[in-house]
JSON list of C-alpha atoms in Angstrom, two decimals:
[
{"chain": "O", "resi": 1, "resn": "UNK", "atom": "CA", "xyz": [-74.09, -137.75, -90.22]},
{"chain": "O", "resi": 2, "resn": "UNK", "atom": "CA", "xyz": [-76.92, -137.03, -92.63]},
{"chain": "O", "resi": 3, "resn": "UNK", "atom": "CA", "xyz": [-76.76, -136.80, -96.41]},
{"chain": "O", "resi": 4, "resn": "UNK", "atom": "CA", "xyz": [-77.37, -133.04, -96.14]},
{"chain": "O", "resi": 5, "resn": "UNK", "atom": "CA", "xyz": [-74.37, -132.59, -93.84]},
{"chain": "O", "resi": 6, "resn": "UNK", "atom": "CA", "xyz": [-72.13, -134.53, -96.24]},
{"chain": "O", "resi": 7, "resn": "UNK", "atom": "CA", "xyz": [-73.24, -132.39, -99.16]},
{"chain": "O", "resi": 8, "resn": "UNK", "atom": "CA", "xyz": [-72.71, -129.21, -97.15]},
{"chain": "O", "resi": 9, "resn": "UNK", "atom": "CA", "xyz": [-69.18, -130.32, -96.27]},
{"chain": "O", "resi": 10, "resn": "UNK", "atom": "CA", "xyz": [-68.31, -130.84, -99.94]},
{"chain": "O", "resi": 11, "resn": "UNK", "atom": "CA", "xyz": [-69.60, -127.37, -100.83]},
{"chain": "O", "resi": 12, "resn": "UNK", "atom": "CA", "xyz": [-67.49, -125.58, -98.22]},
{"chain": "O", "resi": 13, "resn": "UNK", "atom": "CA", "xyz": [-64.05, -124.50, -99.32]},
{"chain": "O", "resi": 14, "resn": "UNK", "atom": "CA", "xyz": [-61.54, -121.88, -100.35]},
{"chain": "O", "resi": 15, "resn": "UNK", "atom": "CA", "xyz": [-60.72, -120.06, -103.56]},
{"chain": "O", "resi": 16, "resn": "UNK", "atom": "CA", "xyz": [-57.09, -120.07, -104.66]},
{"chain": "O", "resi": 17, "resn": "UNK", "atom": "CA", "xyz": [-54.70, -118.59, -107.19]},
{"chain": "O", "resi": 18, "resn": "UNK", "atom": "CA", "xyz": [-51.83, -120.96, -107.96]},
{"chain": "O", "resi": 19, "resn": "UNK", "atom": "CA", "xyz": [-48.63, -120.17, -109.85]},
{"chain": "O", "resi": 20, "resn": "UNK", "atom": "CA", "xyz": [-45.85, -122.26, -111.31]},
{"chain": "O", "resi": 21, "resn": "UNK", "atom": "CA", "xyz": [-42.89, -121.18, -113.42]},
{"chain": "O", "resi": 22, "resn": "UNK", "atom": "CA", "xyz": [-44.18, -123.51, -116.14]},
{"chain": "O", "resi": 23, "resn": "UNK", "atom": "CA", "xyz": [-47.27, -121.32, -116.58]},
{"chain": "O", "resi": 24, "resn": "UNK", "atom": "CA", "xyz": [-45.04, -118.54, -117.99]},
{"chain": "O", "resi": 25, "resn": "UNK", "atom": "CA", "xyz": [-44.95, -120.47, -121.28]},
{"chain": "O", "resi": 26, "resn": "UNK", "atom": "CA", "xyz": [-48.38, -118.82, -121.82]},
{"chain": "O", "resi": 27, "resn": "UNK", "atom": "CA", "xyz": [-46.91, -115.40, -121.00]},
{"chain": "O", "resi": 28, "resn": "UNK", "atom": "CA", "xyz": [-46.63, -113.20, -117.95]},
{"chain": "O", "resi": 29, "resn": "UNK", "atom": "CA", "xyz": [-49.29, -113.12, -115.24]},
{"chain": "O", "resi": 30, "resn": "UNK", "atom": "CA", "xyz": [-50.76, -116.57, -115.89]},
{"chain": "O", "resi": 31, "resn": "UNK", "atom": "CA", "xyz": [-52.40, -118.27, -112.91]},
{"chain": "O", "resi": 32, "resn": "UNK", "atom": "CA", "xyz": [-54.51, -121.32, -112.22]},
{"chain": "O", "resi": 33, "resn": "UNK", "atom": "CA", "xyz": [-57.62, -120.33, -110.31]},
{"chain": "O", "resi": 34, "resn": "UNK", "atom": "CA", "xyz": [-59.97, -122.68, -108.56]},
{"chain": "O", "resi": 35, "resn": "UNK", "atom": "CA", "xyz": [-61.56, -123.96, -105.39]},
{"chain": "O", "resi": 36, "resn": "UNK", "atom": "CA", "xyz": [-60.62, -126.59, -102.87]},
{"chain": "O", "resi": 37, "resn": "UNK", "atom": "CA", "xyz": [-61.74, -127.85, -99.50]},
{"chain": "O", "resi": 38, "resn": "UNK", "atom": "CA", "xyz": [-58.12, -128.19, -98.33]},
{"chain": "O", "resi": 39, "resn": "UNK", "atom": "CA", "xyz": [-55.47, -125.78, -99.59]},
{"chain": "O", "resi": 40, "resn": "UNK", "atom": "CA", "xyz": [-52.42, -127.84, -98.59]},
{"chain": "O", "resi": 41, "resn": "UNK", "atom": "CA", "xyz": [-53.81, -131.05, -100.07]},
{"chain": "O", "resi": 42, "resn": "UNK", "atom": "CA", "xyz": [-54.58, -129.27, -103.34]},
{"chain": "O", "resi": 43, "resn": "UNK", "atom": "CA", "xyz": [-51.08, -127.86, -103.54]},
{"chain": "O", "resi": 44, "resn": "UNK", "atom": "CA", "xyz": [-49.53, -131.25, -102.76]},
{"chain": "O", "resi": 45, "resn": "UNK", "atom": "CA", "xyz": [-51.69, -133.04, -105.34]},
{"chain": "O", "resi": 46, "resn": "UNK", "atom": "CA", "xyz": [-51.23, -130.61, -108.21]},
{"chain": "O", "resi": 47, "resn": "UNK", "atom": "CA", "xyz": [-49.02, -132.37, -110.73]},
{"chain": "O", "resi": 48, "resn": "UNK", "atom": "CA", "xyz": [-47.02, -130.66, -113.44]},
{"chain": "O", "resi": 49, "resn": "UNK", "atom": "CA", "xyz": [-44.20, -131.92, -115.61]},
{"chain": "O", "resi": 50, "resn": "UNK", "atom": "CA", "xyz": [-42.08, -129.08, -114.29]},
{"chain": "O", "resi": 51, "resn": "UNK", "atom": "CA", "xyz": [-39.71, -129.81, -111.43]},
{"chain": "O", "resi": 52, "resn": "UNK", "atom": "CA", "xyz": [-40.44, -126.62, -109.50]},
{"chain": "O", "resi": 53, "resn": "UNK", "atom": "CA", "xyz": [-43.32, -126.85, -107.02]},
{"chain": "O", "resi": 54, "resn": "UNK", "atom": "CA", "xyz": [-46.40, -124.69, -107.37]},
{"chain": "O", "resi": 55, "resn": "UNK", "atom": "CA", "xyz": [-47.05, -121.93, -104.91]},
{"chain": "O", "resi": 56, "resn": "UNK", "atom": "CA", "xyz": [-50.13, -120.07, -103.85]},
{"chain": "O", "resi": 57, "resn": "UNK", "atom": "CA", "xyz": [-50.19, -116.42, -104.81]},
{"chain": "O", "resi": 58, "resn": "UNK", "atom": "CA", "xyz": [-53.56, -115.95, -103.15]},
{"chain": "O", "resi": 59, "resn": "UNK", "atom": "CA", "xyz": [-56.01, -117.99, -101.16]},
{"chain": "O", "resi": 60, "resn": "UNK", "atom": "CA", "xyz": [-59.19, -116.83, -99.52]},
{"chain": "O", "resi": 61, "resn": "UNK", "atom": "CA", "xyz": [-58.86, -116.41, -95.79]},
{"chain": "O", "resi": 62, "resn": "UNK", "atom": "CA", "xyz": [-62.44, -117.47, -95.23]},
{"chain": "O", "resi": 63, "resn": "UNK", "atom": "CA", "xyz": [-64.36, -120.62, -95.93]},
{"chain": "O", "resi": 64, "resn": "UNK", "atom": "CA", "xyz": [-67.11, -120.18, -98.50]},
{"chain": "O", "resi": 65, "resn": "UNK", "atom": "CA", "xyz": [-70.27, -122.05, -97.59]},
{"chain": "O", "resi": 66, "resn": "UNK", "atom": "CA", "xyz": [-70.75, -122.78, -101.31]},
{"chain": "O", "resi": 67, "resn": "UNK", "atom": "CA", "xyz": [-67.31, -122.70, -102.89]},
{"chain": "O", "resi": 68, "resn": "UNK", "atom": "CA", "xyz": [-68.68, -124.08, -106.17]},
{"chain": "O", "resi": 69, "resn": "UNK", "atom": "CA", "xyz": [-70.86, -121.00, -106.57]},
{"chain": "O", "resi": 70, "resn": "UNK", "atom": "CA", "xyz": [-68.02, -118.69, -105.45]},
{"chain": "O", "resi": 71, "resn": "UNK", "atom": "CA", "xyz": [-65.72, -120.26, -108.06]},
{"chain": "O", "resi": 72, "resn": "UNK", "atom": "CA", "xyz": [-68.34, -119.79, -110.80]},
{"chain": "O", "resi": 73, "resn": "UNK", "atom": "CA", "xyz": [-68.74, -116.13, -109.87]},
{"chain": "O", "resi": 74, "resn": "UNK", "atom": "CA", "xyz": [-64.95, -115.65, -109.95]},
{"chain": "O", "resi": 75, "resn": "UNK", "atom": "CA", "xyz": [-64.71, -117.35, -113.35]},
{"chain": "O", "resi": 76, "resn": "UNK", "atom": "CA", "xyz": [-67.58, -115.24, -114.70]},
{"chain": "O", "resi": 77, "resn": "UNK", "atom": "CA", "xyz": [-65.99, -112.00, -113.51]},
{"chain": "O", "resi": 78, "resn": "UNK", "atom": "CA", "xyz": [-62.64, -112.96, -115.03]},
{"chain": "O", "resi": 79, "resn": "UNK", "atom": "CA", "xyz": [-64.00, -114.65, -118.17]},
{"chain": "O", "resi": 80, "resn": "UNK", "atom": "CA", "xyz": [-62.28, -112.27, -120.60]},
{"chain": "O", "resi": 81, "resn": "UNK", "atom": "CA", "xyz": [-58.90, -113.25, -119.11]},
{"chain": "O", "resi": 82, "resn": "UNK", "atom": "CA", "xyz": [-59.41, -117.00, -119.44]},
{"chain": "O", "resi": 83, "resn": "UNK", "atom": "CA", "xyz": [-56.82, -118.62, -121.70]},
{"chain": "O", "resi": 84, "resn": "UNK", "atom": "CA", "xyz": [-59.01, -121.55, -122.81]},
{"chain": "O", "resi": 85, "resn": "UNK", "atom": "CA", "xyz": [-62.69, -122.00, -122.17]},
{"chain": "O", "resi": 86, "resn": "UNK", "atom": "CA", "xyz": [-62.34, -125.50, -120.71]},
{"chain": "O", "resi": 87, "resn": "UNK", "atom": "CA", "xyz": [-59.30, -124.78, -118.50]},
{"chain": "O", "resi": 88, "resn": "UNK", "atom": "CA", "xyz": [-58.83, -122.90, -115.23]},
{"chain": "O", "resi": 89, "resn": "UNK", "atom": "CA", "xyz": [-55.89, -120.78, -116.42]},
{"chain": "O", "resi": 90, "resn": "UNK", "atom": "CA", "xyz": [-56.19, -117.02, -116.58]},
{"chain": "O", "resi": 91, "resn": "UNK", "atom": "CA", "xyz": [-53.84, -114.35, -117.95]},
{"chain": "O", "resi": 92, "resn": "UNK", "atom": "CA", "xyz": [-54.60, -111.58, -115.47]},
{"chain": "O", "resi": 93, "resn": "UNK", "atom": "CA", "xyz": [-52.72, -109.38, -113.03]},
{"chain": "O", "resi": 94, "resn": "UNK", "atom": "CA", "xyz": [-52.64, -110.64, -109.49]},
{"chain": "O", "resi": 95, "resn": "UNK", "atom": "CA", "xyz": [-54.32, -107.39, -108.38]},
{"chain": "O", "resi": 96, "resn": "UNK", "atom": "CA", "xyz": [-57.41, -108.36, -110.39]},
{"chain": "O", "resi": 97, "resn": "UNK", "atom": "CA", "xyz": [-57.64, -111.73, -108.68]}
]
């Protein structure tokens, strides 16, 4: 496998919208948005101090060839709903996502 193929594989992925009851401490309609190459692995590896597991409210049904770019576009479009500039949490209706 070439270096180009490895880089391409790391760019491919899905966009997701994750929810956990703990997020409601920021108010209603708060979601963690992001990208991942494996939805189930991301869900399994997301750690919170809350006992309830996270659940996906939305995940793209297609693989983005450049999920990093797709995530940046999503964050740009939803920038006014971002809770903190350096975090991936957004206070936005699920319809907007």
